[in-house]
mmCIF file of N, CA and C in Angstrom:
data_model
loop_
_atom_site.group_PDB
_atom_site.id
_atom_site.type_symbol
_atom_site.label_atom_id
_atom_site.label_comp_id
_atom_site.label_asym_id
_atom_site.label_seq_id
_atom_site.Cartn_x
_atom_site.Cartn_y
_atom_site.Cartn_z
ATOM 1 N N MET A 1 115.169 148.735 20.472
ATOM 2 C CA MET A 1 116.306 148.075 21.483
ATOM 3 C C MET A 1 115.786 146.664 21.718
ATOM 4 N N ASP A 2 115.391 145.815 21.785
ATOM 5 C CA ASP A 2 115.121 144.079 23.065
ATOM 6 C C ASP A 2 115.921 144.209 24.125
ATOM 7 N N SER A 3 115.578 144.252 25.569
ATOM 8 C CA SER A 3 115.712 143.742 27.002
ATOM 9 C C SER A 3 115.352 142.895 26.926
ATOM 10 N N LYS A 4 116.542 142.164 27.359
ATOM 11 C CA LYS A 4 116.752 140.835 27.998
ATOM 12 C C LYS A 4 116.574 140.163 28.920
ATOM 13 N N ASP A 5 115.854 139.966 30.432
ATOM 14 C CA ASP A 5 116.755 139.770 31.342
ATOM 15 C C ASP A 5 117.766 138.157 31.019
ATOM 16 N N TYR A 6 118.525 138.247 32.111
ATOM 17 C CA TYR A 6 119.401 137.111 31.457
ATOM 18 C C TYR A 6 119.841 136.997 33.039
ATOM 19 N N SER A 7 120.231 135.819 33.610
ATOM 20 C CA SER A 7 120.312 135.036 34.981
ATOM 21 C C SER A 7 121.623 135.274 35.015
ATOM 22 N N HIS A 8 122.763 136.246 35.831
ATOM 23 C CA HIS A 8 123.502 135.772 36.480
ATOM 24 C C HIS A 8 124.381 135.292 37.435
ATOM 25 N N THR A 9 123.199 134.509 38.095
ATOM 26 C CA THR A 9 123.684 133.527 39.036
ATOM 27 C C THR A 9 125.133 133.583 38.559
ATOM 28 N N ALA A 10 125.202 132.140 38.519
ATOM 29 C CA ALA A 10 126.275 131.932 38.127
ATOM 30 C C ALA A 10 127.380 132.413 37.733
ATOM 31 N N SER A 11 127.960 133.411 37.329
ATOM 32 C CA SER A 11 129.082 134.434 37.561
ATOM 33 C C SER A 11 129.431 134.764 38.941
ATOM 34 N N MET A 12 127.755 134.967 39.413
ATOM 35 C CA MET A 12 128.236 135.739 40.681
ATOM 36 C C MET A 12 128.679 134.449 41.586
ATOM 37 N N TRP A 13 127.885 133.427 41.471
ATOM 38 C CA TRP A 13 129.088 132.410 42.063
ATOM 39 C C TRP A 13 130.785 131.564 42.363
ATOM 40 N N ILE A 14 130.510 132.568 40.016
ATOM 41 C CA ILE A 14 132.500 132.310 40.286
ATOM 42 C C ILE A 14 132.904 133.681 40.628
ATOM 43 N N TRP A 15 132.650 134.695 41.001
ATOM 44 C CA TRP A 15 133.557 135.769 41.413
ATOM 45 C C TRP A 15 133.095 135.426 42.307
ATOM 46 N N GLY A 16 132.111 135.905 43.325
ATOM 47 C CA GLY A 16 132.596 135.163 44.457
ATOM 48 C C GLY A 16 133.836 134.065 45.437
ATOM 49 N N ALA A 17 133.695 133.168 44.586
ATOM 50 C CA ALA A 17 134.079 131.939 44.918
ATOM 51 C C ALA A 17 135.753 132.505 44.555
ATOM 52 N N LEU A 18 135.917 133.162 43.509
ATOM 53 C CA LEU A 18 136.832 133.636 42.966
ATOM 54 C C LEU A 18 137.889 134.640 44.320
ATOM 55 N N THR A 19 137.301 135.125 44.217
ATOM 56 C CA THR A 19 137.262 136.955 45.643
ATOM 57 C C THR A 19 137.370 136.033 47.228
ATOM 58 N N VAL A 20 136.862 134.436 47.608
ATOM 59 C CA VAL A 20 136.896 133.891 48.580
ATOM 60 C C VAL A 20 138.417 133.507 48.633
ATOM 61 N N GLY A 21 139.308 133.061 47.217
ATOM 62 C CA GLY A 21 140.038 131.908 47.153
ATOM 63 C C GLY A 21 141.626 133.279 46.736
ATOM 64 N N LEU A 22 140.872 133.904 46.580
ATOM 65 C CA LEU A 22 141.850 135.114 46.337
ATOM 66 C C LEU A 22 142.560 136.108 47.711
ATOM 67 N N ILE A 23 141.217 135.830 48.757
ATOM 68 C CA ILE A 23 141.131 136.551 50.444
ATOM 69 C C ILE A 23 142.185 135.525 51.250
ATOM 70 N N GLU A 24 142.005 133.933 50.757
ATOM 71 C CA GLU A 24 143.141 132.237 51.625
ATOM 72 C C GLU A 24 144.031 132.828 50.417
ATOM 73 N N LEU A 25 144.824 132.870 49.591
ATOM 74 C CA LEU A 25 145.905 132.828 49.343
ATOM 75 C C LEU A 25 147.351 134.286 49.851
ATOM 76 N N VAL A 26 146.362 135.261 49.410
ATOM 77 C CA VAL A 26 147.102 136.222 49.877
ATOM 78 C C VAL A 26 147.243 136.351 51.698
ATOM 79 N N ASP A 27 146.118 136.543 51.986
ATOM 80 C CA ASP A 27 146.135 136.356 53.424
ATOM 81 C C ASP A 27 146.184 135.844 54.320
ATOM 82 N N ALA A 28 146.182 134.032 53.855
ATOM 83 C CA ALA A 28 145.919 133.002 54.673
ATOM 84 C C ALA A 28 145.124 133.390 55.787
ATOM 85 N N TRP A 29 145.431 132.802 57.447
ATOM 86 C CA TRP A 29 144.458 132.628 58.019
ATOM 87 C C TRP A 29 143.906 133.877 59.152
ATOM 88 N N ARG A 30 144.559 134.775 58.317
ATOM 89 C CA ARG A 30 143.742 136.548 58.578
ATOM 90 C C ARG A 30 142.555 136.563 58.089
ATOM 91 N N GLY A 31 142.639 136.837 56.520
ATOM 92 C CA GLY A 31 141.324 136.326 55.336
ATOM 93 C C GLY A 31 140.773 135.400 55.867
ATOM 94 N N VAL A 32 140.736 134.311 56.488
ATOM 95 C CA VAL A 32 139.230 133.449 56.775
ATOM 96 C C VAL A 32 139.220 134.092 57.775
ATOM 97 N N ARG A 33 139.815 134.141 58.828
ATOM 98 C CA ARG A 33 139.315 135.302 60.078
ATOM 99 C C ARG A 33 138.298 135.851 59.844
ATOM 100 N N SER A 34 138.603 136.869 58.550
ATOM 101 C CA SER A 34 137.945 138.203 58.104
ATOM 102 C C SER A 34 136.814 138.485 57.741
ATOM 103 N N LEU A 35 136.535 136.778 56.661
ATOM 104 C CA LEU A 35 135.774 136.398 55.811
ATOM 105 C C LEU A 35 134.486 135.303 57.323
ATOM 106 N N GLY A 36 134.472 135.055 58.067
ATOM 107 C CA GLY A 36 133.621 134.521 59.100
ATOM 108 C C GLY A 36 133.994 135.793 59.700
ATOM 109 N N GLY A 37 134.127 136.585 60.695
ATOM 110 C CA GLY A 37 133.820 137.781 60.765
ATOM 111 C C GLY A 37 132.246 138.637 59.875
ATOM 112 N N LEU A 38 132.816 138.366 58.093
ATOM 113 C CA LEU A 38 132.414 139.052 57.283
ATOM 114 C C LEU A 38 130.472 137.813 57.783
ATOM 115 N N ALA A 39 130.147 136.301 57.787
ATOM 116 C CA ALA A 39 129.851 136.226 57.881
ATOM 117 C C ALA A 39 128.732 136.141 59.163
ATOM 118 N N ILE A 40 129.591 135.975 59.964
ATOM 119 C CA ILE A 40 129.423 136.287 61.768
ATOM 120 C C ILE A 40 127.235 137.966 62.042
ATOM 121 N N SER A 41 128.171 139.103 60.860
ATOM 122 C CA SER A 41 128.385 139.978 61.183
ATOM 123 C C SER A 41 127.147 140.381 60.562
ATOM 124 N N ILE A 42 126.833 139.275 59.311
ATOM 125 C CA ILE A 42 126.181 139.640 58.039
ATOM 126 C C ILE A 42 124.683 138.154 58.868
ATOM 127 N N ALA A 43 124.630 137.481 59.180
ATOM 128 C CA ALA A 43 124.239 137.242 60.103
ATOM 129 C C ALA A 43 123.333 137.540 61.071
ATOM 130 N N VAL A 44 123.419 138.594 62.062
ATOM 131 C CA VAL A 44 123.658 139.257 63.188
ATOM 132 C C VAL A 44 122.332 139.944 62.183
ATOM 133 N N ILE A 45 122.713 140.820 61.457
ATOM 134 C CA ILE A 45 121.917 141.870 60.582
ATOM 135 C C ILE A 45 120.696 140.791 60.297
ATOM 136 N N LEU A 46 120.750 139.935 59.629
ATOM 137 C CA LEU A 46 119.837 139.050 59.534
ATOM 138 C C LEU A 46 118.551 138.435 59.989
ATOM 139 N N ILE A 47 119.712 137.626 61.004
ATOM 140 C CA ILE A 47 118.261 138.106 62.326
ATOM 141 C C ILE A 47 117.772 138.774 63.605
ATOM 142 N N TYR A 48 118.766 139.533 63.722
ATOM 143 C CA TYR A 48 118.345 140.090 64.285
ATOM 144 C C TYR A 48 117.860 141.719 64.681
ATOM 145 N N LEU A 49 118.890 142.464 63.367
ATOM 146 C CA LEU A 49 118.674 143.906 63.234
ATOM 147 C C LEU A 49 117.277 144.365 61.934
ATOM 148 N N LEU A 50 117.149 143.266 61.234
ATOM 149 C CA LEU A 50 115.934 143.710 60.818
ATOM 150 C C LEU A 50 114.734 143.398 60.987
ATOM 151 N N PRO A 51 114.736 142.375 60.988
ATOM 152 C CA PRO A 51 113.689 141.675 62.191
ATOM 153 C C PRO A 51 112.462 143.609 63.077
ATOM 154 N N GLU A 52 113.826 143.553 63.921
ATOM 155 C CA GLU A 52 113.936 144.334 65.264
ATOM 156 C C GLU A 52 113.253 145.765 64.095
ATOM 157 N N LEU A 53 114.216 146.307 63.508
ATOM 158 C CA LEU A 53 113.696 147.295 62.322
ATOM 159 C C LEU A 53 112.369 147.445 61.960
ATOM 160 N N LEU A 54 112.161 145.892 61.211
ATOM 161 C CA LEU A 54 110.502 146.493 60.536
ATOM 162 C C LEU A 54 109.578 146.251 61.554
ATOM 163 N N SER A 55 109.933 145.799 63.105
ATOM 164 C CA SER A 55 108.999 146.019 63.504
ATOM 165 C C SER A 55 108.600 146.883 64.565
ATOM 166 N N LEU A 56 110.064 148.083 64.473
ATOM 167 C CA LEU A 56 109.757 149.621 64.216
ATOM 168 C C LEU A 56 109.056 150.453 63.908
ATOM 169 N N THR A 57 109.487 150.116 62.222
ATOM 170 C CA THR A 57 108.574 150.934 61.257
ATOM 171 C C THR A 57 107.023 150.965 61.364
ATOM 172 N N THR A 58 106.877 148.925 61.262
ATOM 173 C CA THR A 58 105.528 148.663 62.074
ATOM 174 C C THR A 58 105.425 149.658 62.978
ATOM 175 N N ALA A 59 105.328 149.202 64.561
ATOM 176 C CA ALA A 59 104.992 150.340 65.581
ATOM 177 C C ALA A 59 105.238 151.531 64.858
ATOM 178 N N SER A 60 106.241 152.289 64.693
ATOM 179 C CA SER A 60 105.689 153.730 64.585
ATOM 180 C C SER A 60 104.472 153.766 63.701
ATOM 181 N N ALA A 61 104.410 153.638 62.530
ATOM 182 C CA ALA A 61 103.382 153.369 61.500
ATOM 183 C C ALA A 61 101.719 153.778 62.782
ATOM 184 N N VAL A 62 101.705 152.568 63.505
ATOM 185 C CA VAL A 62 100.491 152.575 64.187
ATOM 186 C C VAL A 62 100.268 153.595 65.333
ATOM 187 N N LEU A 63 101.948 153.932 65.686
ATOM 188 C CA LEU A 63 101.554 155.216 66.822
ATOM 189 C C LEU A 63 101.283 156.535 65.839
ATOM 190 N N PHE A 64 101.802 156.963 64.621
ATOM 191 C CA PHE A 64 101.453 157.540 64.057
ATOM 192 C C PHE A 64 100.211 157.320 63.951
ATOM 193 N N MET A 65 99.017 156.349 63.535
ATOM 194 C CA MET A 65 97.857 156.474 62.328
ATOM 195 C C MET A 65 96.597 156.622 64.205
ATOM 196 N N VAL A 66 96.783 156.136 65.325
ATOM 197 C CA VAL A 66 96.174 156.002 65.929
ATOM 198 C C VAL A 66 96.918 157.776 66.979
ATOM 199 N N LEU A 67 96.883 158.413 66.913
ATOM 200 C CA LEU A 67 97.999 159.596 67.333
ATOM 201 C C LEU A 67 96.793 160.370 67.191
ATOM 202 N N PHE A 68 96.549 160.339 64.924
ATOM 203 C CA PHE A 68 95.757 160.970 64.396
ATOM 204 C C PHE A 68 94.029 161.110 65.356
ATOM 205 N N LEU A 69 94.036 159.499 64.868
ATOM 206 C CA LEU A 69 92.459 159.106 65.302
ATOM 207 C C LEU A 69 92.255 159.256 66.767
ATOM 208 N N VAL A 70 93.172 159.872 67.675
ATOM 209 C CA VAL A 70 92.794 160.294 69.532
ATOM 210 C C VAL A 70 92.558 161.470 69.165
ATOM 211 N N HIS A 71 93.683 162.057 68.876
ATOM 212 C CA HIS A 71 93.556 163.590 69.231
ATOM 213 C C HIS A 71 93.161 164.358 68.150
ATOM 214 N N GLY A 72 92.624 164.229 66.811
ATOM 215 C CA GLY A 72 92.367 164.213 65.847
ATOM 216 C C GLY A 72 93.323 164.781 64.819
ATOM 217 N N PHE A 73 92.745 165.659 63.149
ATOM 218 C CA PHE A 73 93.848 166.382 62.424
ATOM 219 C C PHE A 73 93.899 167.741 62.588
ATOM 220 N N SER A 74 93.274 168.815 63.392
ATOM 221 C CA SER A 74 93.126 170.226 63.926
ATOM 222 C C SER A 74 94.904 169.683 65.088
#
């Protein structure tokens, strides 16, 4: 069986636009405000939380290595 990679970018944008349109159609301004809140939440995660998590992971790895270098493996 031949496996090929297909680009689903266009269909994902279409489904996303349909979802946003349906939310706005059904719930009017509450839907728009909820989408705004979702966008702000994602922005906070990407701008603040993700880099902090990566720096915490890096700091933990360095601390773990230094602990063994200073005190030994016993």
